[in-house]
Coordinates of C-alpha atoms in Angstrom, one line a residue:
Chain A
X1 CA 93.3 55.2 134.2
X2 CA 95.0 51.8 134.2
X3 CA 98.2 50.8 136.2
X4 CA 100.0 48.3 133.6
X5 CA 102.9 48.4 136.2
X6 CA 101.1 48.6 139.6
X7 CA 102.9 50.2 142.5
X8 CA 103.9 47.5 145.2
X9 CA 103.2 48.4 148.7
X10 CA 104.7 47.3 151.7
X11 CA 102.9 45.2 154.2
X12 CA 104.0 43.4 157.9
X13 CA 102.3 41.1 159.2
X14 CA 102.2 37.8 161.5
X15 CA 101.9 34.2 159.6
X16 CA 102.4 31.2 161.7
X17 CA 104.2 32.8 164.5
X18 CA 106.5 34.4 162.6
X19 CA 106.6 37.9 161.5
X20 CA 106.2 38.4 157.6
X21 CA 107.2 41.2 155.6
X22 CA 107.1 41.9 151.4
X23 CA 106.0 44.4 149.0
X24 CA 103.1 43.2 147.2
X25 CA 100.6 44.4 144.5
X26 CA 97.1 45.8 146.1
X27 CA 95.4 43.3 144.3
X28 CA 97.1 40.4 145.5
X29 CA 94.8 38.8 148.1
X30 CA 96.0 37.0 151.1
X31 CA 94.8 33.6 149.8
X32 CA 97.3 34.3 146.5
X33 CA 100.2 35.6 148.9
X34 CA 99.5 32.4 151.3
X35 CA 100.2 30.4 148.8
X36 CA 102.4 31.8 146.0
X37 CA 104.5 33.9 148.2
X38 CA 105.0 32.0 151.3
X39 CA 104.7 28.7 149.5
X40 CA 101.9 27.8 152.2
X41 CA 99.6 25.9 150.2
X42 CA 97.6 24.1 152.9
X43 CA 94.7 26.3 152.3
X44 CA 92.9 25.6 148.7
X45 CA 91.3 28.3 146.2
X46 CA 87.9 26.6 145.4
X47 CA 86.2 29.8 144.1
X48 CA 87.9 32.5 144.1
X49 CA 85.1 34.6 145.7
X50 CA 84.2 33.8 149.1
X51 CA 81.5 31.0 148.9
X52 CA 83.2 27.7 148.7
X53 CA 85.2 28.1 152.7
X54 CA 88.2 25.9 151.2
X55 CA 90.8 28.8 151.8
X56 CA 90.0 29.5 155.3
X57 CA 92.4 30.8 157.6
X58 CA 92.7 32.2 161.5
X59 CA 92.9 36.0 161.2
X60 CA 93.6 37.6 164.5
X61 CA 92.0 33.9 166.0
X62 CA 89.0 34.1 163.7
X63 CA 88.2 32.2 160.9
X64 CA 88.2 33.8 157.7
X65 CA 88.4 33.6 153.9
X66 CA 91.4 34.2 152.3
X67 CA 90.6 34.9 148.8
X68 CA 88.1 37.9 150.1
X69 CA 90.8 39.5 152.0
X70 CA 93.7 41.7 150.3
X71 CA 97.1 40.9 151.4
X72 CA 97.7 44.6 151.7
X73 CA 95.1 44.8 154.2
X74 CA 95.9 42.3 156.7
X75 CA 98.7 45.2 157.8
X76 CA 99.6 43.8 161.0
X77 CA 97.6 40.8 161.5
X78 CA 98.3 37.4 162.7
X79 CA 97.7 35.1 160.5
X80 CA 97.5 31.0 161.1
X81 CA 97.0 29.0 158.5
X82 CA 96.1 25.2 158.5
X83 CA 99.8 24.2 158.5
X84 CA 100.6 26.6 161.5
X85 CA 97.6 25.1 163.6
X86 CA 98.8 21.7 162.7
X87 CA 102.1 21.9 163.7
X88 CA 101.4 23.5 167.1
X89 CA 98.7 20.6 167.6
X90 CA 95.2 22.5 167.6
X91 CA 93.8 19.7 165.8
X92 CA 94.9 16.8 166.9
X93 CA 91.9 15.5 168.1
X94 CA 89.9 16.5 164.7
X95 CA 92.6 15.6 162.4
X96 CA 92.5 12.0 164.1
X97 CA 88.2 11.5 163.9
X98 CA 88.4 13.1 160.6
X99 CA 90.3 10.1 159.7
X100 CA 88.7 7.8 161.6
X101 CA 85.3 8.7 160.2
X102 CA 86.4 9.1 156.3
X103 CA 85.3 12.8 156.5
X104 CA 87.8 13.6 153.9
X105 CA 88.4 11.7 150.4
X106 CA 90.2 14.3 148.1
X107 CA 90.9 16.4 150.9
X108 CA 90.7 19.9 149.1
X109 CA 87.7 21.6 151.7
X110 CA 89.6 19.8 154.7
X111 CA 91.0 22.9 155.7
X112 CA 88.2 25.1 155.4
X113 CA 86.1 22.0 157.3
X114 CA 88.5 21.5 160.0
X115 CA 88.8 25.7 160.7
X116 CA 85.2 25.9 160.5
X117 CA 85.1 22.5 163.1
X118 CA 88.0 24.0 165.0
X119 CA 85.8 27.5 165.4
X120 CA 82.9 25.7 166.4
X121 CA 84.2 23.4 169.0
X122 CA 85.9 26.6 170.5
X123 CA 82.9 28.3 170.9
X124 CA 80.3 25.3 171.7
X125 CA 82.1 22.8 172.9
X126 CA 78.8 20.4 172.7
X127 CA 77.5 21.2 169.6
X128 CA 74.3 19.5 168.5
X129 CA 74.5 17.6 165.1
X130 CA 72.1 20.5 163.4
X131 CA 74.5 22.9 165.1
X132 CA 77.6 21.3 162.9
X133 CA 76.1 21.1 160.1
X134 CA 74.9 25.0 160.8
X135 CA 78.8 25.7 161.4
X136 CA 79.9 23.9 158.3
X137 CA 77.5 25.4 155.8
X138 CA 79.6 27.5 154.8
X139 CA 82.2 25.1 153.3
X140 CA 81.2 22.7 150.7
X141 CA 82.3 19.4 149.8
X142 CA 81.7 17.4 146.7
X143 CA 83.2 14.2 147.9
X144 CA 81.5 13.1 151.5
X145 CA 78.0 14.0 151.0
X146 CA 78.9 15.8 154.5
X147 CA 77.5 13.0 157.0
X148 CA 80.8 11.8 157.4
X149 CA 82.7 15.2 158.8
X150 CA 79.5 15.9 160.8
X151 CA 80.2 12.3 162.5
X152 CA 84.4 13.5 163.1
X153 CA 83.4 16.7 164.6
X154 CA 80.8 15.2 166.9
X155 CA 83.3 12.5 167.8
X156 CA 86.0 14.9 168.8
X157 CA 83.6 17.3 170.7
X158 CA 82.9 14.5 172.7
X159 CA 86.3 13.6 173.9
X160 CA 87.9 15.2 176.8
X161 CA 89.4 18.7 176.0
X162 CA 93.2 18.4 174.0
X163 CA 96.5 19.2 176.5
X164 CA 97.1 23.0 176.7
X165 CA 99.0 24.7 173.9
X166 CA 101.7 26.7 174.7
X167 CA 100.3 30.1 176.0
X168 CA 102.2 31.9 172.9
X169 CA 100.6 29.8 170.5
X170 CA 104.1 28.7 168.8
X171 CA 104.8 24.7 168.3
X172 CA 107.3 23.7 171.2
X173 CA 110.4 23.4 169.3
X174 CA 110.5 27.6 167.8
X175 CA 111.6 30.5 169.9
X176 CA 109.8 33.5 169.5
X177 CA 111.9 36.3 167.2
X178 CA 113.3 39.0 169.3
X179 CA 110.9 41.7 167.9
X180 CA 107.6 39.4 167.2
X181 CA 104.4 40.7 169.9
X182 CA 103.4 38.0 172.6
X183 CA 100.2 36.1 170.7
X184 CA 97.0 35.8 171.7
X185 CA 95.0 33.2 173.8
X186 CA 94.7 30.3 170.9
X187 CA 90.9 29.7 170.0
X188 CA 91.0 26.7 171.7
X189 CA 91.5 27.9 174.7
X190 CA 88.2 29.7 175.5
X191 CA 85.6 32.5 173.7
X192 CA 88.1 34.0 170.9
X193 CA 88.7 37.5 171.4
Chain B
X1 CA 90.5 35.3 138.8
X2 CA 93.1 37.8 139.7
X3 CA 91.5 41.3 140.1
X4 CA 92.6 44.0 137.5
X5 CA 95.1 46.3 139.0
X6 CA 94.3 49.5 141.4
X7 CA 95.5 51.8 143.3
X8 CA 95.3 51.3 147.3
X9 CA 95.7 53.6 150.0
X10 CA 95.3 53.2 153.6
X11 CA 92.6 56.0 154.9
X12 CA 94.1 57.7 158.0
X13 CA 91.0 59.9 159.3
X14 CA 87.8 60.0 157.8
X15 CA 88.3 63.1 156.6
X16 CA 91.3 61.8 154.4
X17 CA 89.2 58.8 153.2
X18 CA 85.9 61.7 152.1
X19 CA 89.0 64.1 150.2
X20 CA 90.4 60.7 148.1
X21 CA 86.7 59.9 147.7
X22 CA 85.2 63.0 146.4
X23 CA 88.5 63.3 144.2
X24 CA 87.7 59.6 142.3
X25 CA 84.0 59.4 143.0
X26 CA 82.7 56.5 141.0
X27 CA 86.5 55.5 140.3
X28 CA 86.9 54.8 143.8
X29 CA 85.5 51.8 146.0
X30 CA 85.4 51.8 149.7
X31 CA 87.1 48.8 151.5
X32 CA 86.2 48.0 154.7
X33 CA 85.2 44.1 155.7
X34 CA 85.8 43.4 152.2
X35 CA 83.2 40.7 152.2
X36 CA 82.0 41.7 149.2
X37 CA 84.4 43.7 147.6
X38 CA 87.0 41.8 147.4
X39 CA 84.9 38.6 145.6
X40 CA 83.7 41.7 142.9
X41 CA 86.7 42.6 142.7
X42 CA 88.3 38.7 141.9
X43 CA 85.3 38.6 139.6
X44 CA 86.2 41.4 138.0
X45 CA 82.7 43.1 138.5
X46 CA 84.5 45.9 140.1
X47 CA 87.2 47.5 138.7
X48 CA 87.7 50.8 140.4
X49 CA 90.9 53.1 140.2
X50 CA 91.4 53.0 143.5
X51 CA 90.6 51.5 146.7
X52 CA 89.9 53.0 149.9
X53 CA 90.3 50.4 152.7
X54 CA 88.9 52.2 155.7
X55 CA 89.0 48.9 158.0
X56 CA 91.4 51.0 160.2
X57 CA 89.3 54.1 160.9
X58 CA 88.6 54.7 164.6
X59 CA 84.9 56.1 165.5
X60 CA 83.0 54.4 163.1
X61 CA 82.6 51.2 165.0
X62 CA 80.3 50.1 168.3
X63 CA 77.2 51.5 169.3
X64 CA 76.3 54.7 170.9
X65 CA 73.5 56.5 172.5
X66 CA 72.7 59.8 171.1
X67 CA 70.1 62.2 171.1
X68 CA 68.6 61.7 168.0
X69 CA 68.4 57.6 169.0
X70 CA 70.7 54.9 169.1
X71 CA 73.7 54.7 166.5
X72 CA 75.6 51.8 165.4
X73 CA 78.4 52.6 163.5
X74 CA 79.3 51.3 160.0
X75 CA 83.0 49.5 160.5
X76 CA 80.7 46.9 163.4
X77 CA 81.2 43.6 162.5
X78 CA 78.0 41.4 162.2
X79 CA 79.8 38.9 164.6
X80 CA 79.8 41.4 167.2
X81 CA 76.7 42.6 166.6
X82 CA 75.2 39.1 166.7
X83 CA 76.6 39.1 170.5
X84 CA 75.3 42.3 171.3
X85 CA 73.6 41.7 173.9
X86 CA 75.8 42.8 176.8
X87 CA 76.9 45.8 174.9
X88 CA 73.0 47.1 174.2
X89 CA 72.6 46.6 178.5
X90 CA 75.3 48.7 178.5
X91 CA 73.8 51.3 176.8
X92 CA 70.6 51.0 177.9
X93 CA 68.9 51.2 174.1
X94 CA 68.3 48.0 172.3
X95 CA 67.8 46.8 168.8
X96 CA 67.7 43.3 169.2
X97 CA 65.8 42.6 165.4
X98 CA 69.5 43.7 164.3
X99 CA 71.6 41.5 166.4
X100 CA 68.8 38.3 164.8
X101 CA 69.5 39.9 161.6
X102 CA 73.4 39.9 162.5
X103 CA 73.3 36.3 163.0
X104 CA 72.0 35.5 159.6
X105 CA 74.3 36.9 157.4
X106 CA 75.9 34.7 155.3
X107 CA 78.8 32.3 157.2
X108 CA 81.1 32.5 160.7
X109 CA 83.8 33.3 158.8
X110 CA 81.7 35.9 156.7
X111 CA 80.2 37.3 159.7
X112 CA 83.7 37.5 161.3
X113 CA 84.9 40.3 159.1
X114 CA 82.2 41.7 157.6
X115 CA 80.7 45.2 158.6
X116 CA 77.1 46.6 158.9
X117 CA 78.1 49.3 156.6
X118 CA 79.5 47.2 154.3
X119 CA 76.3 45.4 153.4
X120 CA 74.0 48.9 153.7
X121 CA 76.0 50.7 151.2
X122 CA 76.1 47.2 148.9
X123 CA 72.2 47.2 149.0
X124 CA 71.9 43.7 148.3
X125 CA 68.0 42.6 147.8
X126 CA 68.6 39.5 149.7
X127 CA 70.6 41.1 152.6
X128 CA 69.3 41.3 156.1
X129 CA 70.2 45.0 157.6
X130 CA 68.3 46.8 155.2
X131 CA 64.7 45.0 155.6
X132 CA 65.6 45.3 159.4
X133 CA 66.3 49.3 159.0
X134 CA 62.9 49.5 157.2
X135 CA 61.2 47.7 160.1
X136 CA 63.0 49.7 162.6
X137 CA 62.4 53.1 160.9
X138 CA 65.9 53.9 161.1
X139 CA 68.4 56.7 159.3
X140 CA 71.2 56.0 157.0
X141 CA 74.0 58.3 157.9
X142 CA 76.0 59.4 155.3
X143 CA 79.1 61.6 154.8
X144 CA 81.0 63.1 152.3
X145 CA 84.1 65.7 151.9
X146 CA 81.7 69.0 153.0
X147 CA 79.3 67.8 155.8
X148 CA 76.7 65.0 156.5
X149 CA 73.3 64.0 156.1
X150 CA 70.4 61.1 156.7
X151 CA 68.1 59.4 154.8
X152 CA 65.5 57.4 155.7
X153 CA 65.9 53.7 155.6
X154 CA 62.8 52.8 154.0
X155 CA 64.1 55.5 150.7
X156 CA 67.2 54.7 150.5
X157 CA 67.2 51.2 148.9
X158 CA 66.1 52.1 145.1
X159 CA 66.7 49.0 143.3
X160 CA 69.2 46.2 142.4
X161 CA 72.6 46.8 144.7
X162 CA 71.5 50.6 143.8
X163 CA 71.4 52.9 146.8
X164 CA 70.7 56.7 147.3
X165 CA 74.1 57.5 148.3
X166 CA 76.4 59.1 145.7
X167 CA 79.4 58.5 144.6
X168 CA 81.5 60.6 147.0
X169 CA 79.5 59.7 150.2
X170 CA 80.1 57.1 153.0
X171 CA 78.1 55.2 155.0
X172 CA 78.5 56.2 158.8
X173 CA 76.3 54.0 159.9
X174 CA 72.4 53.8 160.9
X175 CA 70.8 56.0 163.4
X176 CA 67.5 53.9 165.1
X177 CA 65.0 54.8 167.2
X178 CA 65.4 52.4 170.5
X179 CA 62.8 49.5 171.0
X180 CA 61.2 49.8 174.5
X181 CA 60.8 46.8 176.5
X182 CA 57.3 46.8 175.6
X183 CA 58.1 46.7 171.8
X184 CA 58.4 43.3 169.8
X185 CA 59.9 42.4 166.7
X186 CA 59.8 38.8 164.6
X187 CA 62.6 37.9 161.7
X188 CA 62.2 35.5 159.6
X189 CA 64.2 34.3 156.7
X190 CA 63.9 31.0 153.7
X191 CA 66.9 29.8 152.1
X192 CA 67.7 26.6 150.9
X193 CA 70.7 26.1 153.4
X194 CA 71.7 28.1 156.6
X195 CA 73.5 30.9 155.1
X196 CA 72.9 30.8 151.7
X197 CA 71.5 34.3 149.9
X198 CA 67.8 34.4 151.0
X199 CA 65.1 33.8 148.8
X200 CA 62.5 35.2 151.2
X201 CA 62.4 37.3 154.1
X202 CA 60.5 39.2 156.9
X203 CA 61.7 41.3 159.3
X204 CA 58.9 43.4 161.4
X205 CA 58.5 45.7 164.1
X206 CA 55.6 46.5 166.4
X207 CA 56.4 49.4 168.6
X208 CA 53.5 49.8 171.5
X209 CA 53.0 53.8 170.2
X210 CA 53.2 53.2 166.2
X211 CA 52.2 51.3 164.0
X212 CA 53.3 47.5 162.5
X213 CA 56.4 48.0 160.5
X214 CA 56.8 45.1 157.9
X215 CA 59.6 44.9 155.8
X216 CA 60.4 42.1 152.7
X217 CA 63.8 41.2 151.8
X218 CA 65.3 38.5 148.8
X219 CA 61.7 38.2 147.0
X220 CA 62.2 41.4 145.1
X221 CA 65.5 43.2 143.6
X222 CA 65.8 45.6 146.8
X223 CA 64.7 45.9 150.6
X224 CA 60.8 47.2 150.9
X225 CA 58.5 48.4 153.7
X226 CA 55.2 46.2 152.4
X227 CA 52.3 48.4 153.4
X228 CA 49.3 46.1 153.1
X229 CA 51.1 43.5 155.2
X230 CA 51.6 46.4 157.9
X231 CA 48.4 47.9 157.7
X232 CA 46.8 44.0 158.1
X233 CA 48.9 43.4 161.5
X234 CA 47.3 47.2 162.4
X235 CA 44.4 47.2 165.5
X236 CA 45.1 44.2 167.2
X237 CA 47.6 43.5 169.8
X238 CA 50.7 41.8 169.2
X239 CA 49.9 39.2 171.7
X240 CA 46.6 38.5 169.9
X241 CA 47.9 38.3 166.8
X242 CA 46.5 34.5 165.7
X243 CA 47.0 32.4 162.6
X244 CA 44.6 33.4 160.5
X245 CA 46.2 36.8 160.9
X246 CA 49.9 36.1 160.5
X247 CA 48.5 34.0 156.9
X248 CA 46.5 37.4 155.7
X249 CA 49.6 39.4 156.6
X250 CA 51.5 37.4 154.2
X251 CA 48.3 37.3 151.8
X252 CA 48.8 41.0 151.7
X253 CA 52.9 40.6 151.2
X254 CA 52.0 38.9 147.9
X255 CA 50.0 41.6 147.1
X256 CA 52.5 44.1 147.7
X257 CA 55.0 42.5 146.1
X258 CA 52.9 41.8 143.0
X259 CA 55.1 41.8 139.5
X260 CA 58.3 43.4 141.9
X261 CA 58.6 39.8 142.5
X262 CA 61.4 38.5 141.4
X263 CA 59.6 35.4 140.1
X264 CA 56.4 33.4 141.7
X265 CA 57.8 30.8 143.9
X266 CA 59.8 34.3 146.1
X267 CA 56.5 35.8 146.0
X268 CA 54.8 32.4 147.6
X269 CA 57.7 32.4 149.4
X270 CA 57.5 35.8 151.1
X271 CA 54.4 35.6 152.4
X272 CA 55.3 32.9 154.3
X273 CA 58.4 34.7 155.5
X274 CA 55.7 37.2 156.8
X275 CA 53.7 34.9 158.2
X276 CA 56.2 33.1 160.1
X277 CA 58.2 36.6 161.2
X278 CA 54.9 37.8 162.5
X279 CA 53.7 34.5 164.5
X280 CA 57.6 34.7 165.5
X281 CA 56.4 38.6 166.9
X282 CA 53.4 37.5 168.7
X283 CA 55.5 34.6 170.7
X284 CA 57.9 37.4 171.7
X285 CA 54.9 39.7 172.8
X286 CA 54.0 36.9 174.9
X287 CA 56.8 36.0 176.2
X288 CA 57.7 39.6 177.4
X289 CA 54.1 39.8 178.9
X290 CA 54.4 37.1 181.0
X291 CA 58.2 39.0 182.3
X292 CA 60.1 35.8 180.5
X293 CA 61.5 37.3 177.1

C-alpha cells in the first residue's frame, strides 16, 4: 500500500537553543528539515546516504549525520548545527587555523570537517597527526587533498584551550525561552555525555 | 534522493513494536540507530510500508550478567560499547574482542548512533559484530509477537545482508559466553582507509578450555567461522603461537574461503587478516602472562 498523501506527524525538538516544533512527513530526514524547513543551510547534502560527513550535526552533543536520521525521530533532541556552534563561538579557534592553513577552498565538507575536528579536539585534546586524519576519515574532500585541514586542526589543538562558553550553551546575546530545558555541558567543555 | 513515503510509528513497549511487526512482516522495517536504514531508505533500496523506530525502547540497551552468560542488548550504541571498559568491571564478565570490534565500525559519527542490533539484523558481509559473535560462540536473541528464541551466531548469517531471522522477529541482542582472564582474542581488519567497509577481516578467540575460534568477515558475502584456520591454531598455546603459524592459519583461511571468495585479492587478503589477528592473539596472551594486559 502506498501513501500518495502521507500523514504528517508532529515532532518537538531543540535546534540551536531554541525549541522547534512542525508537523512533518516520516520521510523527511533531519538533513532536509535542517535545511528546507528551518532555512539552516550551513550543513551540505553531499550524498544523501551517510558516507560523505558534509551534513554533520551535534545531536544531543554528538556528531552525527543528518541525512541518515529522520526528522521524526529526533523527537526531543537538541540539535546544533554549524551555524548554532558558530555563533556561540565553539569554533573560533578552528574557524581561524582553517583559514589560516587554506583547509577549505569550496567550503562544502567544512562543516562536516570542522564537527568532526571540533569532536576530536573535545575528546583528545592532543591528537596525533594519524589520529586526525583517523577522526576525519569520515568526511571527504575533493578540494584540499586533506593535508591542509590536518595542519588547522593540529594548529588549533595546540593553542591554549578557547574562553568558557556560557554553561547553557546559548550565544550571549539570547535568553533562554521560558519552557526550553537547561542544555547540556557543550562538547568543548570535557568528555561529551 | 527523497525516500518513497511510509508509514511511521513510534513503538511504546516492545510488545507494541512485535504486534505492528507480526501485523506487516516483510512490509515493516525496524528503525533503531538508523545507520543503515535511513541511507536504504534515501536510496530507495528499502521501501517498506511502515517503519518501526524502536530507538526509544527501554531494556534493550547496556550489558547484563545472566545465567545463561553475558548479554548485551541490541539498542547499545557501538560508541558506548567501544568505551566499555568500565561498564564490563562492573559486571564482572568481559568481551573485550566486541568493544575492538566496536571501535571499527565505520565513522565517530556512525558509531555515535548506531546500535549493535542494528548491524546484526543487517548482516552485512563486511561488518564487524557478526565475525566477532562467531569467534565468541555467542546467541542471537530474537523475539517476536508469541515468545523468544536463540540461534547460534555462527548459523545465523546465511548469505548477502540475509539473516535467519524472519520477518516478524527482532533482534534482542547477543547472548556470550564471558572470556576469562586467561582467554585471549586478536581482531584484525584491511580496508583501504580507517573506516571504510572492510575488505578483509579476522576476528578470533582462544578460550583456555575450548578450542581456537576463527572467524572471516568482508572476503566473502556473509560472516563465517573458517574451520581449517581454527583447527591450524589447535594444540599449541596461544603464547607460542609463532610466525610460521599465524601465516599457515591464514594459508588455511584461503582454503576455507576457496570460490566463497568474493574475488582473489579478498581471498589474499583474508589470510592476512588471519594472520595478523592471530599474531595480534599471541601478543595479548603474552602480555596477560606476564600480568601486564
Amino acid at each position: 500500500m502506498r501513501f500518495s498523501d502521507a500523514t504528517k506527524i508532529a515532532v518537538t525538538l531543540h535546534v540551536n537553543g531554541r525549541p522547534v516544533a512542525a508537523e512533518v512527513e516520516p520521510r523527511v530526514t533531519l538533513a532536509a528539515f535542517l535545511r528546507d524547513h528551518l532555512d539552516l543551510t550551513g550543513l551540505h547534502v553531499g550524498c544523501g546516504h551517510g558516507v560523505c560527513g558534509a551534513c554533520a550535526v551535534l545531536m544531543d552533543g554528538l556528531t552525527a549525520r543528518a541525512c541518515t536520521l529522520l526528522a521524526v525521530a529526533a523527537q526531543g533532541a537538541r540539535i546544533e548545527t554549524i551555524e548554532g556552534l558558530s555563533d556561540r563561538g565553539a569554533l573560533r579557534a578552528l574557524q581561524r587555523t582553517f583559514a589560516e592553513h587554506g583547509a577549505l577552498q569550496c567550503g562544502f565538507c567544512t562543516p562536516g570537517m570542522l564537527l568532526a575536528a571540533h569532536e576530536l579536539l573535545a575528546e583528545t585534546p592532543a591528537p596525533s597527526p594519524a589520529q586526525i586524519r583517523e577522526a576525519l576519515s569520515g568526511v571527504i574532500c575533493r578540494c584540499t587533498g586533506y593535508g591542509p585541514i590536518v595542519d588547522a586542526v593540529a594548529a588549533a589543538a595546540s593553542e591554549s584551550p578557547p574562553a568558557e562558553p556560557r554553561p547553557d550553551g546559548l550565544p550571549s546575546a539570547d535568553a533562554p525561552p521560558s519552557d526550553a530545558p537547561p542544555s547540556q555541558t557543550p562538547p568543548d567543555e570535557g568528555a561529551p555525555s | 534522493m527523497t525516500p518513497a513515503a511510509f508509514d511511521y510509528v513510534r513503538a511504546e513497549t516492545r510488545e507494541h513494536a512485535l504486534e505492528i511487526l507480526a501485523c506487516h512482516g516483510d512490509d515493516a522495517a525496524l528503525l533503531a540507530g538508523g545507520q543503515s536504514l535511513v541511507p536504504m531508505l534515501s536510496l530507495r533500496l528499502a521501501r517498506p510500508t511502515i517503519v518501526i523506530d524502536i530507538g526509544g525502547l527501554s531494556g534493550l540497551s547496556g550489558l547484563e550478567r545472566r545465567p545463561e552468560g553475558l548479554f548485551v542488548g541490541a539498542l547499545t550504541r557501538h560508541r558506548d560499547l567501544a568505551r566499555a571498559e568500565a561498564a564490563f568491571a562492573q559486571i564482572e564478565a568481559d568481551a573485550p574482542l566486541l568493544s575492538e570490534a566496536a571501535r571499527w565500525v565505520a565513522h565517530p559519527s556512525i558509531r555515535n548512533r548506531g546500535t549493535l542490533g542494528g548491524a546484526i539484523a543487517l548482516g552485512d558481509g563486511a561488518a564487524e559484530y557478526p565475525a566477532a559473535a562467531i569467534a565468541l560462540g555467542a546467541r542471537v536473541a530474537l523475539a517476536w509477537r508469541r515468545g523468544e528464541r536463540r540461534v547460534q551466531a555462527d548459523a545465523f548469517f546465511v548469505g548477502p545482508m540475509m539473516t535467519e531471522a524472519a520477518a516478524h522477529e527482532m533482534v534482542l541482542g547477543l547472548e556470550i559466553p564471558p572470556l576469562g582472564p586467561l582467554d585471549a582474542f586478536g581482531f584484525c581488519e584491511i580496508a583501504e582507509r580507517r573506516g571504510d567497509y572492510a575488505l578483509a577481516g579476522a576476528a578470533i578467540v582462544a578460550r583456555r578450555d575450548a578450542a581456537p575460534r576463527v572467524a572471516l568477515f568482508g572476503a566473502a558475502d556473509a560472516a563465517k567461522l573458517a574451520g581449517g584456520a581454527s583447527k591450524a591454531l589447535a594444540g599449541d598455546a596461544p603464547a607460542d603461537w609463532d610466525e610460521a603459524l599465524c601465516a599457515a592459519a591464514g594459508e588455511a583461511a584461503r582454503a576455507d574461503l576457496g570460490d566463497s571468495a568474493l574475488d582473489p585479492a579478498r581471498r589474499h587478503l583474508a589470510g592476512v587478516a588471519v594472520a595478523r589477528a592471530a599474531a595480534d592473539l599471541a601478543k595479548r596472551a603474552r602480555a596477560q602472562a606476564r600480568g601486564t594486559r
